[in-house]
PDB file of C-alpha atoms in Angstrom:
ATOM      1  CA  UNK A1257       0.000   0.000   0.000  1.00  0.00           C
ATOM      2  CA  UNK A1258       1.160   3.271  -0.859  1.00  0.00           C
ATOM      3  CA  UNK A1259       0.434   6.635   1.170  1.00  0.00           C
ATOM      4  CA  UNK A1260       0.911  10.107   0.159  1.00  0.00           C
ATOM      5  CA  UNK A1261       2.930  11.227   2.750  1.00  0.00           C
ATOM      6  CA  UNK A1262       3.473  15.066   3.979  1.00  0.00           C
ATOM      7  CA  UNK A1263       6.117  16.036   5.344  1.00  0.00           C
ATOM      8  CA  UNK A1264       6.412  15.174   9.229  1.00  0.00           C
ATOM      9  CA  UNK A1265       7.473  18.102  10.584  1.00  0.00           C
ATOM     10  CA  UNK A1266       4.796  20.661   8.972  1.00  0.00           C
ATOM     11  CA  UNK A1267       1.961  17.759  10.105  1.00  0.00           C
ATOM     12  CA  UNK A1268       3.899  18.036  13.851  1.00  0.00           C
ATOM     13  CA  UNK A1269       3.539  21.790  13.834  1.00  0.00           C
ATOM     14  CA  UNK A1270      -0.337  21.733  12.034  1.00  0.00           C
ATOM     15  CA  UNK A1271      -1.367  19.330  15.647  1.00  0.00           C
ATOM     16  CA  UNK A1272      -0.021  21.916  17.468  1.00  0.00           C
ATOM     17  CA  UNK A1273      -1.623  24.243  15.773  1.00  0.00           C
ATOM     18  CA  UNK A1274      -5.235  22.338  15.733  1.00  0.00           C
ATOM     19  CA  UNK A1275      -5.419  22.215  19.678  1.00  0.00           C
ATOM     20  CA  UNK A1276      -3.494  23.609  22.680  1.00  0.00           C
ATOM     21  CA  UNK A1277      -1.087  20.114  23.235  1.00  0.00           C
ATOM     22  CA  UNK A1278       1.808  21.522  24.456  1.00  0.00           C
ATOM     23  CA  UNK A1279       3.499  25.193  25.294  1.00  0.00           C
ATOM     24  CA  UNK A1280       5.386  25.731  21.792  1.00  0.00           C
ATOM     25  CA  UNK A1281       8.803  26.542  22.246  1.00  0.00           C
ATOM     26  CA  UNK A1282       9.218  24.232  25.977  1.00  0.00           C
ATOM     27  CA  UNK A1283       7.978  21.209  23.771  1.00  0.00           C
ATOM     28  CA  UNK A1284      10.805  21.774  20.497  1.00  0.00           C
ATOM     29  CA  UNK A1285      13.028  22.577  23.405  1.00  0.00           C
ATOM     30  CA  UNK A1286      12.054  19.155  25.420  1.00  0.00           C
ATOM     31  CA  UNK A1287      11.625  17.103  21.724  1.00  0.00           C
ATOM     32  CA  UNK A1288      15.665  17.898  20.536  1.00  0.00           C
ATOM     33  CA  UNK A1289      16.593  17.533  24.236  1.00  0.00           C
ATOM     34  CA  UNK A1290      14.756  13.831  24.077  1.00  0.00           C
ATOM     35  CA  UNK A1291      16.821  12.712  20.945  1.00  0.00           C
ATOM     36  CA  UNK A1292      20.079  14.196  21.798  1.00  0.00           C
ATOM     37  CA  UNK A1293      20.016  13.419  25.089  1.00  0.00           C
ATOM     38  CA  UNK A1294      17.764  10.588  25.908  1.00  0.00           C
ATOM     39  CA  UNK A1295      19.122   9.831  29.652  1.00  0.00           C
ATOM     40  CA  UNK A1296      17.868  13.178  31.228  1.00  0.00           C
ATOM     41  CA  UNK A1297      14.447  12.610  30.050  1.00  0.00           C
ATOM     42  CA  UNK A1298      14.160   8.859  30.407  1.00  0.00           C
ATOM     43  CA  UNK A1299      12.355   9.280  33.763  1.00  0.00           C
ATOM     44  CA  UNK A1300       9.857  11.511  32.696  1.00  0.00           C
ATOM     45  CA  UNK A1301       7.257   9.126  32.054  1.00  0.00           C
ATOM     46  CA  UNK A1302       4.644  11.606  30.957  1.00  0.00           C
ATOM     47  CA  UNK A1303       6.589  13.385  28.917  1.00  0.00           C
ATOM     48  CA  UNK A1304       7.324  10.159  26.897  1.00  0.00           C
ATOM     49  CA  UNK A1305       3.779   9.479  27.093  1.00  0.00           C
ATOM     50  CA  UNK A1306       2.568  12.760  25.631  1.00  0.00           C
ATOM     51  CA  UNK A1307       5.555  12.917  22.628  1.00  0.00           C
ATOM     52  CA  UNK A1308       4.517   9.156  21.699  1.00  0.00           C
ATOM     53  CA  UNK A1309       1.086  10.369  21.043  1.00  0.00           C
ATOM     54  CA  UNK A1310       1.357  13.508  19.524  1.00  0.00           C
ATOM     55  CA  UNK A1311       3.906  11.846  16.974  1.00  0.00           C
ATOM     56  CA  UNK A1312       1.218   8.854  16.247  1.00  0.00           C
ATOM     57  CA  UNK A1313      -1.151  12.017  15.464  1.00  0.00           C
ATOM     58  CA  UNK A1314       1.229  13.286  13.620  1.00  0.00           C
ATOM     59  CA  UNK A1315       2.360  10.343  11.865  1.00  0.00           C
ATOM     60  CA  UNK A1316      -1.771   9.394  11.457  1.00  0.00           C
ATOM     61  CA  UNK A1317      -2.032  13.123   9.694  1.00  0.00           C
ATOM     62  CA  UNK A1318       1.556  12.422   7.262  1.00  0.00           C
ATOM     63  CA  UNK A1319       0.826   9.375   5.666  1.00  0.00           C
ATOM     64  CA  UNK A1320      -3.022  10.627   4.891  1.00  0.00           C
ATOM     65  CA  UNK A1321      -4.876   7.052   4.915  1.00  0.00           C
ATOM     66  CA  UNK A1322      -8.144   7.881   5.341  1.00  0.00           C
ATOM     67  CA  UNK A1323      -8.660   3.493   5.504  1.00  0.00           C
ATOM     68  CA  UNK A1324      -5.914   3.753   9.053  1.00  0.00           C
ATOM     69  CA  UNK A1325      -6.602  -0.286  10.518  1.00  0.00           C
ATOM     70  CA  UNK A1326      -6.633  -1.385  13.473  1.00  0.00           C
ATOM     71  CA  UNK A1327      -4.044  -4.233  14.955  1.00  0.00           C
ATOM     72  CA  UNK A1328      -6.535  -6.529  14.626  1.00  0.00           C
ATOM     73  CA  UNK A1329      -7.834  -6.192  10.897  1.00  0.00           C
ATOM     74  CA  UNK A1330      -3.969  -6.149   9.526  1.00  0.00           C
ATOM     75  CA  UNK A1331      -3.160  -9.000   7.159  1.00  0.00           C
ATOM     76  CA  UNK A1332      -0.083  -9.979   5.497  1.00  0.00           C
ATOM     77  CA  UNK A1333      -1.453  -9.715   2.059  1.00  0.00           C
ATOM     78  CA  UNK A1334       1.499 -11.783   0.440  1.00  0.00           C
ATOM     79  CA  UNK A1335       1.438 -14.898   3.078  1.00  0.00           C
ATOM     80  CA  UNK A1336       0.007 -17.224   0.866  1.00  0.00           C
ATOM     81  CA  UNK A1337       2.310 -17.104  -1.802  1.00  0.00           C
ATOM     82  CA  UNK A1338       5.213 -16.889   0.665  1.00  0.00           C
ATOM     83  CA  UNK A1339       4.166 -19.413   3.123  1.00  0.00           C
ATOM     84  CA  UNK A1340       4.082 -23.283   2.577  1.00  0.00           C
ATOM     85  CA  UNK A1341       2.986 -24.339   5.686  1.00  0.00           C
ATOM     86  CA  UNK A1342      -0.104 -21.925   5.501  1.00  0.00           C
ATOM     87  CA  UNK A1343       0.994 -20.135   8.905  1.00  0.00           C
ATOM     88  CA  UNK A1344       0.524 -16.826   8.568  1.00  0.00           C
ATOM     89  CA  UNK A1345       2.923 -14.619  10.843  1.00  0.00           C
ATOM     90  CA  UNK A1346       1.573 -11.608  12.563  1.00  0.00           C
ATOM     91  CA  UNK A1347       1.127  -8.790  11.035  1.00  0.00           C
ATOM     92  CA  UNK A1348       3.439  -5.470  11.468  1.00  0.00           C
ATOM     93  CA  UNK A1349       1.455  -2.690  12.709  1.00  0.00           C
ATOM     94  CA  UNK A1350       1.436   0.787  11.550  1.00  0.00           C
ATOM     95  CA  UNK A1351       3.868   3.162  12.952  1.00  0.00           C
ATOM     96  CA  UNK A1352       0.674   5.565  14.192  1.00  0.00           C
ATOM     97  CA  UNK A1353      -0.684   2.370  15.722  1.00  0.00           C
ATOM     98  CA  UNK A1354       2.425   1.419  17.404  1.00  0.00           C
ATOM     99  CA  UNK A1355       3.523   5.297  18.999  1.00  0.00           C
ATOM    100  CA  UNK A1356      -0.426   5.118  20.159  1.00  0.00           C
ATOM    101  CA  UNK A1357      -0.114   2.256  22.099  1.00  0.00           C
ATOM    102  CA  UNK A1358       3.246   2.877  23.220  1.00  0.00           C
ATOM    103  CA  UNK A1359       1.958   6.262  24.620  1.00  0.00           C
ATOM    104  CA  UNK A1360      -1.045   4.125  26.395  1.00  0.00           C
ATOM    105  CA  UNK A1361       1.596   1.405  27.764  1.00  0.00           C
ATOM    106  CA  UNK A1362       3.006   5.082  29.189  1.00  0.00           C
ATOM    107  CA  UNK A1363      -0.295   6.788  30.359  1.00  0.00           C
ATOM    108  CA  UNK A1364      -0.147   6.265  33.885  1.00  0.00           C
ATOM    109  CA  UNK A1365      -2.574   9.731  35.382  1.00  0.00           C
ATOM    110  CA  UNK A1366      -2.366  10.051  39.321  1.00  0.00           C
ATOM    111  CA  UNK A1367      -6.397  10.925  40.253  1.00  0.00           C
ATOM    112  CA  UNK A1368      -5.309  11.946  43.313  1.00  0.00           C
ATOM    113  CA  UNK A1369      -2.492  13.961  42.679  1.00  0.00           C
ATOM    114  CA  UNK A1370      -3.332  15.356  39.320  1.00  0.00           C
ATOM    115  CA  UNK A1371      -1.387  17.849  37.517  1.00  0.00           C
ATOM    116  CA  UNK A1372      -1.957  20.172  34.461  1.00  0.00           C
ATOM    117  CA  UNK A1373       0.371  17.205  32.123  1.00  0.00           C
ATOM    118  CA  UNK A1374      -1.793  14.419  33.269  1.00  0.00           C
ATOM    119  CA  UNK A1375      -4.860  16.820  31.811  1.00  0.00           C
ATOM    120  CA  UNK A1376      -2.542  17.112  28.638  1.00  0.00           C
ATOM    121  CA  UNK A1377      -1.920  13.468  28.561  1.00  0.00           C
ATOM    122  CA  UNK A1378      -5.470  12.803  28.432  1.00  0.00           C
ATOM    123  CA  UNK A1379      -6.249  15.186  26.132  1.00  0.00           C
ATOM    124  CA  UNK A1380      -3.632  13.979  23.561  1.00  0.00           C
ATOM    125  CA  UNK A1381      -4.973  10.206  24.340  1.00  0.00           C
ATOM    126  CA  UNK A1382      -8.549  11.479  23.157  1.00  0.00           C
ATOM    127  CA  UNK A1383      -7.717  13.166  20.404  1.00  0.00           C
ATOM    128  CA  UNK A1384      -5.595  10.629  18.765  1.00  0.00           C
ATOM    129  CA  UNK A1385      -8.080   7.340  19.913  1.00  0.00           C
ATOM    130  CA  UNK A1386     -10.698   9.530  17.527  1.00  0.00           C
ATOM    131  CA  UNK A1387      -8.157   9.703  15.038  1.00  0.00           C
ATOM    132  CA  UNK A1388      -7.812   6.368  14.700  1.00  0.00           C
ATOM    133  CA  UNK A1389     -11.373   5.459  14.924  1.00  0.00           C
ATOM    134  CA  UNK A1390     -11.475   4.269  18.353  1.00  0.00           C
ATOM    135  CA  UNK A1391     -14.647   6.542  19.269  1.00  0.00           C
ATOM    136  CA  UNK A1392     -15.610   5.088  22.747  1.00  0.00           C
ATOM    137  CA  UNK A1393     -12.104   5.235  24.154  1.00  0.00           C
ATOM    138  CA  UNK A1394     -11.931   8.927  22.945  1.00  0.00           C
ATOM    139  CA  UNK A1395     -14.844   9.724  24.580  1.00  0.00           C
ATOM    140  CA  UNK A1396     -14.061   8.119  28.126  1.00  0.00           C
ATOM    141  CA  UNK A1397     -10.568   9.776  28.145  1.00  0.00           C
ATOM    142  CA  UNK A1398     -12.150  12.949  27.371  1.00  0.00           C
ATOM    143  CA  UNK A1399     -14.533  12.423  30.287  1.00  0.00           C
ATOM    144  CA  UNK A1400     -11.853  11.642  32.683  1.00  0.00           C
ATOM    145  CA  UNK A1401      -9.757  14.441  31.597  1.00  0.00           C
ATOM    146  CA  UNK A1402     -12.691  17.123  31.995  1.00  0.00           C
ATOM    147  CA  UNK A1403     -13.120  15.654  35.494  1.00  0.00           C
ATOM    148  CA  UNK A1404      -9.287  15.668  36.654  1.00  0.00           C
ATOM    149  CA  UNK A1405      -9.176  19.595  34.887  1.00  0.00           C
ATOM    150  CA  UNK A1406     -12.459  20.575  37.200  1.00  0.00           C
ATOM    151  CA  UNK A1407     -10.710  19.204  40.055  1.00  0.00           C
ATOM    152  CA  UNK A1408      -7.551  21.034  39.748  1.00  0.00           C
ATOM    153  CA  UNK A1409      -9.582  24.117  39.295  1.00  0.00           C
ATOM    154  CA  UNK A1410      -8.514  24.785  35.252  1.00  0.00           C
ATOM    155  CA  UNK A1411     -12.545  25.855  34.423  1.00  0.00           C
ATOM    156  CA  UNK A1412     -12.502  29.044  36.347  1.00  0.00           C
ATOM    157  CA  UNK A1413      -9.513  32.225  36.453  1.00  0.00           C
ATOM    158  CA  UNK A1414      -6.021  30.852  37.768  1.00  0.00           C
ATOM    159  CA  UNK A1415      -4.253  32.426  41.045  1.00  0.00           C
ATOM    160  CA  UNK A1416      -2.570  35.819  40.552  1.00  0.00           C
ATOM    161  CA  UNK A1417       0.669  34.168  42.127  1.00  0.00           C
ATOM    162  CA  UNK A1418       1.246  32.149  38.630  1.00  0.00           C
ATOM    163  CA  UNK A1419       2.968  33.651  35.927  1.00  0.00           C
ATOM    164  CA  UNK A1420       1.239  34.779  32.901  1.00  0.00           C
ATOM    165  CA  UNK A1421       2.708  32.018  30.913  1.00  0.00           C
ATOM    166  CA  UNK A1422       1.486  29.499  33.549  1.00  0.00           C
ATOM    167  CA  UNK A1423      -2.107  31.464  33.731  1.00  0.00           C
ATOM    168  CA  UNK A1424      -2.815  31.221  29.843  1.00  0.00           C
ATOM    169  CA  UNK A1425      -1.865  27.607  29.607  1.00  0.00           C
ATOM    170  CA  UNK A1426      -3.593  26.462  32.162  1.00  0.00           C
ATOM    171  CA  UNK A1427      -6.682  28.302  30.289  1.00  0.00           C
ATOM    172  CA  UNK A1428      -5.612  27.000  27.094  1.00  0.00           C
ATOM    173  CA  UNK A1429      -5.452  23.175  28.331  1.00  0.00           C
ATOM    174  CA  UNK A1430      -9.160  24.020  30.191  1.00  0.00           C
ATOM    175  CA  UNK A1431     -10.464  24.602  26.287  1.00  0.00           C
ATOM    176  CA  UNK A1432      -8.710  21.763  24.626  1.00  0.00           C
ATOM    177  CA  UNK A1433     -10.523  19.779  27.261  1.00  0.00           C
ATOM    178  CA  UNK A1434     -13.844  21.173  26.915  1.00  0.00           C
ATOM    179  CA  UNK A1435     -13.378  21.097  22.938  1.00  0.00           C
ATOM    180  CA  UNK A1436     -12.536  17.812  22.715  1.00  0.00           C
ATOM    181  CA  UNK A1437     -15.228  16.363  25.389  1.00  0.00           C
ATOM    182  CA  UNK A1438     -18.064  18.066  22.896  1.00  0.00           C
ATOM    183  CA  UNK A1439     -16.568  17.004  19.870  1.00  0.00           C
ATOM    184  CA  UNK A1440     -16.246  13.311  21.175  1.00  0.00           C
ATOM    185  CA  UNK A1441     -19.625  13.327  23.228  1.00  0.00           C
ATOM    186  CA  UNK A1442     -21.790  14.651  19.771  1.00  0.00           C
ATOM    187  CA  UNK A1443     -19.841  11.669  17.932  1.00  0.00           C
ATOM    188  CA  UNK A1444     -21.119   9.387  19.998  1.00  0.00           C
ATOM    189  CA  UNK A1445     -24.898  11.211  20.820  1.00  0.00           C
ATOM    190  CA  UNK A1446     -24.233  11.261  24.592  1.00  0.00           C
ATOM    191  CA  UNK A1447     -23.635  13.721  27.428  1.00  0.00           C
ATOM    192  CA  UNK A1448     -20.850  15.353  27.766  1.00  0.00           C
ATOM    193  CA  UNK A1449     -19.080  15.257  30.695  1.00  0.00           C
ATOM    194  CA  UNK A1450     -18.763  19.078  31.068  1.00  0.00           C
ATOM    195  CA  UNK A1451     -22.819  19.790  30.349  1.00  0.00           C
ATOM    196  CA  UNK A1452     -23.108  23.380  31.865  1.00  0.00           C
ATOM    197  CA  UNK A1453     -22.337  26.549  29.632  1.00  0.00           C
ATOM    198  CA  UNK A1454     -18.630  27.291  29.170  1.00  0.00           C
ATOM    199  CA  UNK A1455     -19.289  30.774  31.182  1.00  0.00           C
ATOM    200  CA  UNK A1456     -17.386  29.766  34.106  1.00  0.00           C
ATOM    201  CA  UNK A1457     -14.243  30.965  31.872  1.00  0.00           C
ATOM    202  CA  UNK A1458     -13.510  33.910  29.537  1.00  0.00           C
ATOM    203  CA  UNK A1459     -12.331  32.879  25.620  1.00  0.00           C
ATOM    204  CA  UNK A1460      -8.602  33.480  25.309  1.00  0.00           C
ATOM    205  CA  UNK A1461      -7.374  36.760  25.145  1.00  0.00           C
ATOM    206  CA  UNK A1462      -3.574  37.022  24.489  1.00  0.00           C
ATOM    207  CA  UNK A1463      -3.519  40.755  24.467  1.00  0.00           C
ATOM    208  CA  UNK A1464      -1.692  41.049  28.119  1.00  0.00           C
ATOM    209  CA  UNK A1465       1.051  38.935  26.867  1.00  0.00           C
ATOM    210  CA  UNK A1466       4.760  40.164  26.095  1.00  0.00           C
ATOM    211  CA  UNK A1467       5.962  39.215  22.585  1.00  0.00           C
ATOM    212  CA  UNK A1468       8.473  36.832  24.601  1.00  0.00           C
ATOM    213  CA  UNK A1469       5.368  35.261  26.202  1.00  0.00           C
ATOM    214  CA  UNK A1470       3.269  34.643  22.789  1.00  0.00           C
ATOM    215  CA  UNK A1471       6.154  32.558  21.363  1.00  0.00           C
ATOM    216  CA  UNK A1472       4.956  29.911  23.686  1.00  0.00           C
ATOM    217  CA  UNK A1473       1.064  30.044  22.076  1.00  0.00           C
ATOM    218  CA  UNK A1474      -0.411  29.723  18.717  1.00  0.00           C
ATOM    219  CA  UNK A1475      -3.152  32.635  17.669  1.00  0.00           C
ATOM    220  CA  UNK A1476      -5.795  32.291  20.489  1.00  0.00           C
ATOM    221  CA  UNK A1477      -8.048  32.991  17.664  1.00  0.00           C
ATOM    222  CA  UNK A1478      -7.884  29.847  16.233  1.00  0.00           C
ATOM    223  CA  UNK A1479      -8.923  27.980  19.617  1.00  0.00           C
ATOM    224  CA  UNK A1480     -11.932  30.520  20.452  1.00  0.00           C
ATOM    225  CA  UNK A1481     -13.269  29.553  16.893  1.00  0.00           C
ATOM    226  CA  UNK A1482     -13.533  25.838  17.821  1.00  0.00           C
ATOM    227  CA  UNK A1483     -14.622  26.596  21.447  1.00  0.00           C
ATOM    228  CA  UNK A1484     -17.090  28.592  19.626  1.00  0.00           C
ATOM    229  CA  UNK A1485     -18.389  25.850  17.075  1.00  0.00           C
ATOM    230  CA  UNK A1486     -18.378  22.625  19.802  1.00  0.00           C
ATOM    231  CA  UNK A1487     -21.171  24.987  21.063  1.00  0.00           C
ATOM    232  CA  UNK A1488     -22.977  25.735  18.461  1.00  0.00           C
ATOM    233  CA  UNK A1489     -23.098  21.730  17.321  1.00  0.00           C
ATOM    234  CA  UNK A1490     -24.194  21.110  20.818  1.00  0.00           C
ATOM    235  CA  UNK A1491     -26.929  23.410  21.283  1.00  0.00           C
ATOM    236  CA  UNK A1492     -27.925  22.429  17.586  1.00  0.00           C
ATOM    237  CA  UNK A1493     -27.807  18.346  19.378  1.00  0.00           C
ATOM    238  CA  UNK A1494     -29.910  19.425  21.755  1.00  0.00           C
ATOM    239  CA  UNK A1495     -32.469  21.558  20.345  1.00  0.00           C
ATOM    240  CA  UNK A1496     -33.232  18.585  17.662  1.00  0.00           C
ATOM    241  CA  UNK A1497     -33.318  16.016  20.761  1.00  0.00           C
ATOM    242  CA  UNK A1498     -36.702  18.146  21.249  1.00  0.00           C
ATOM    243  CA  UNK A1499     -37.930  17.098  17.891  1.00  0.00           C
ATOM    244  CA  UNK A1500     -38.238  13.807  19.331  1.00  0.00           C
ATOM    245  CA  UNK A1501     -41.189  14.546  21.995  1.00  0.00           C
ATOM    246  CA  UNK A1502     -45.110  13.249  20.311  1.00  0.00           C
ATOM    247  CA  UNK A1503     -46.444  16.897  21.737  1.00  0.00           C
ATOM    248  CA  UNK A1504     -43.792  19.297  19.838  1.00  0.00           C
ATOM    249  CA  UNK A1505     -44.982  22.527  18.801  1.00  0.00           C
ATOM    250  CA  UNK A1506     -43.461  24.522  15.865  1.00  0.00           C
ATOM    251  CA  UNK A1507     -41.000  21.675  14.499  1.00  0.00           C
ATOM    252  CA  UNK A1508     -40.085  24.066  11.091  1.00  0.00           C
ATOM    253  CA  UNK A1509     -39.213  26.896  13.608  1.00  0.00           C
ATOM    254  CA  UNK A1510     -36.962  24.411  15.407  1.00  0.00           C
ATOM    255  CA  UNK A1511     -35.422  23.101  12.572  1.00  0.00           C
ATOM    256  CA  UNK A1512     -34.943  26.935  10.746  1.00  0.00           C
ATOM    257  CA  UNK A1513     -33.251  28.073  13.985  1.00  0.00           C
ATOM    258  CA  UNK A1514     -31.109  25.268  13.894  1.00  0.00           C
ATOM    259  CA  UNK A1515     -30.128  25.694  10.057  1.00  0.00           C
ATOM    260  CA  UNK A1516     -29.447  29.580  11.217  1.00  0.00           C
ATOM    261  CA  UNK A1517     -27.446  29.313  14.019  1.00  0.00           C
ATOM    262  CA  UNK A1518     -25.278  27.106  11.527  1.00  0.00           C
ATOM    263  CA  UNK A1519     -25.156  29.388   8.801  1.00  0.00           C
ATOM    264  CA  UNK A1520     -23.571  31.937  11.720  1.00  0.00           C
ATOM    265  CA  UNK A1521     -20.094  29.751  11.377  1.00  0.00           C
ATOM    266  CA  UNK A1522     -19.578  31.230   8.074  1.00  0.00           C
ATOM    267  CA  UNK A1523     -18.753  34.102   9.369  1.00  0.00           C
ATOM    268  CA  UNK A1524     -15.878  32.616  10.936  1.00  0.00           C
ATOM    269  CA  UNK A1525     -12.569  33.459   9.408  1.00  0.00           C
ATOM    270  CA  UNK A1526     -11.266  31.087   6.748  1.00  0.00           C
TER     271      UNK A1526
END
């Protein structure tokens, strides 16, 4: 099989881009630290954790194969010419395959002790068990990390005593979270596990940053848009769920609002 492959790198960068994974320059600095010198990070098992996923995502992304297997389905396609005894050997698994379940071998999130990279970890786990099709794990991780996030206090302003770097990331991993709960949740056609209205915490606003500061961000922008759409496609979920009650009134005004409220997202920059 044959994949048209983009270049790794610029697919590395675009995940970044898509949804708040990692502060920017303390991850490049962290992923050329890992491969040049592998000892000081070897016993940072989250860190492994998260860089095995996000390079599965990324690797998922480079080759393009919209048809991405899982280990189970994989056949050696070429074992009955090659094999006499009609023993077929197991099959190799893709490389996205094999950094995703590396990175789950890895996951290992303290519910007790929580911190803002076990949030991250859980995030990235989400994100890439959708990408590979694995819809019901996505949508428990994302449950589990909304919960740990509530608990450690990310859905509502950080302390004053953090740094501005620390502050905005902590916001930033809050609306990854929230993102990719609604995203996996209206997959699925269940709950979310972060139901309320996503008022407890103001969109991202980079404006009190230094220029130093915003090298470690991509355009908040970009992350308010989805924030934005995950609630439009829920309300839109929920106001239909109405269409299903016998004693309905007005089911063509329900259905035009929806079909508005939608038509607001072109608005959205391009």
């Amino acid at each position: 099989m044959t994949h048209d492959r983009k270049p790794f790198t610029t697919e590395l960068k675009t995940v970044m881009i898509d949804c708040h994974t990692f502060l920017r320059r303390r991850f490049w600095r962290d992923l050329h630290g890992t491969y040049t010198n592998f000892q000081s990070y070897s016993a940072n098992r989250n860190w492994l954790c998260r860089l095995s996923l996000i390079l599965a995502i990324a690797e998922a992304g480079a080759t393009n194969d919209s048809s991405i297997a899982t280990a189970e389905s994989l056949r050696d396609e070429n074992t009955s010419a090659t094999s006499e005894s009609d023993e077929r050997t197991p099959p190799a698994l893709s490389s996205e395959i094999e950094l995703f379940e590396q990175g789950l071998l890895m996951l290992k999130v303290s519910y007790e002790e929580p911190t803002v990279d076990d949030i991250e970890a859980l995030n990235l786990a989400s994100h890439c068990s959708y990408i590979l099709n694995r819809r019901k794990s996505a949508y428990m991780d994302a449950g589990q990390s909304i919960r740990l996030a509530r608990s450690l206090g990310l859905d509502r302003p950080a302390p004053s005593s953090l740094s501005n770097v620390e502050r905005e990331h902590r916001k930033r991993v809050w609306w990854t979270a929230f993102c990719i709960d609604r995203s996996t949740s209206a997959e699925l056609g269940l709950c979310p596990a972060y139901a309320h209205k996503a008022d407890s915490l103001d969109l991202l606003d980079s404006s009190s940053l230094t220029a130093e500061e915003k090298e470690e961000f991509y355009l908040a922008e970009l992350l308010n848009m989805q924030i934005k759409v995950c609630e439009m496609k829920s309300d839109v979920i929920e106001t239909v769920s109405t269409l299903k009650d016998k004693d309905i009134e007005r089911p063509y005004e329900i259905i035009r609002e929806c079909l508005d409220r939608l038509n607001t997202g072109k608005s959205f920059p391009a």
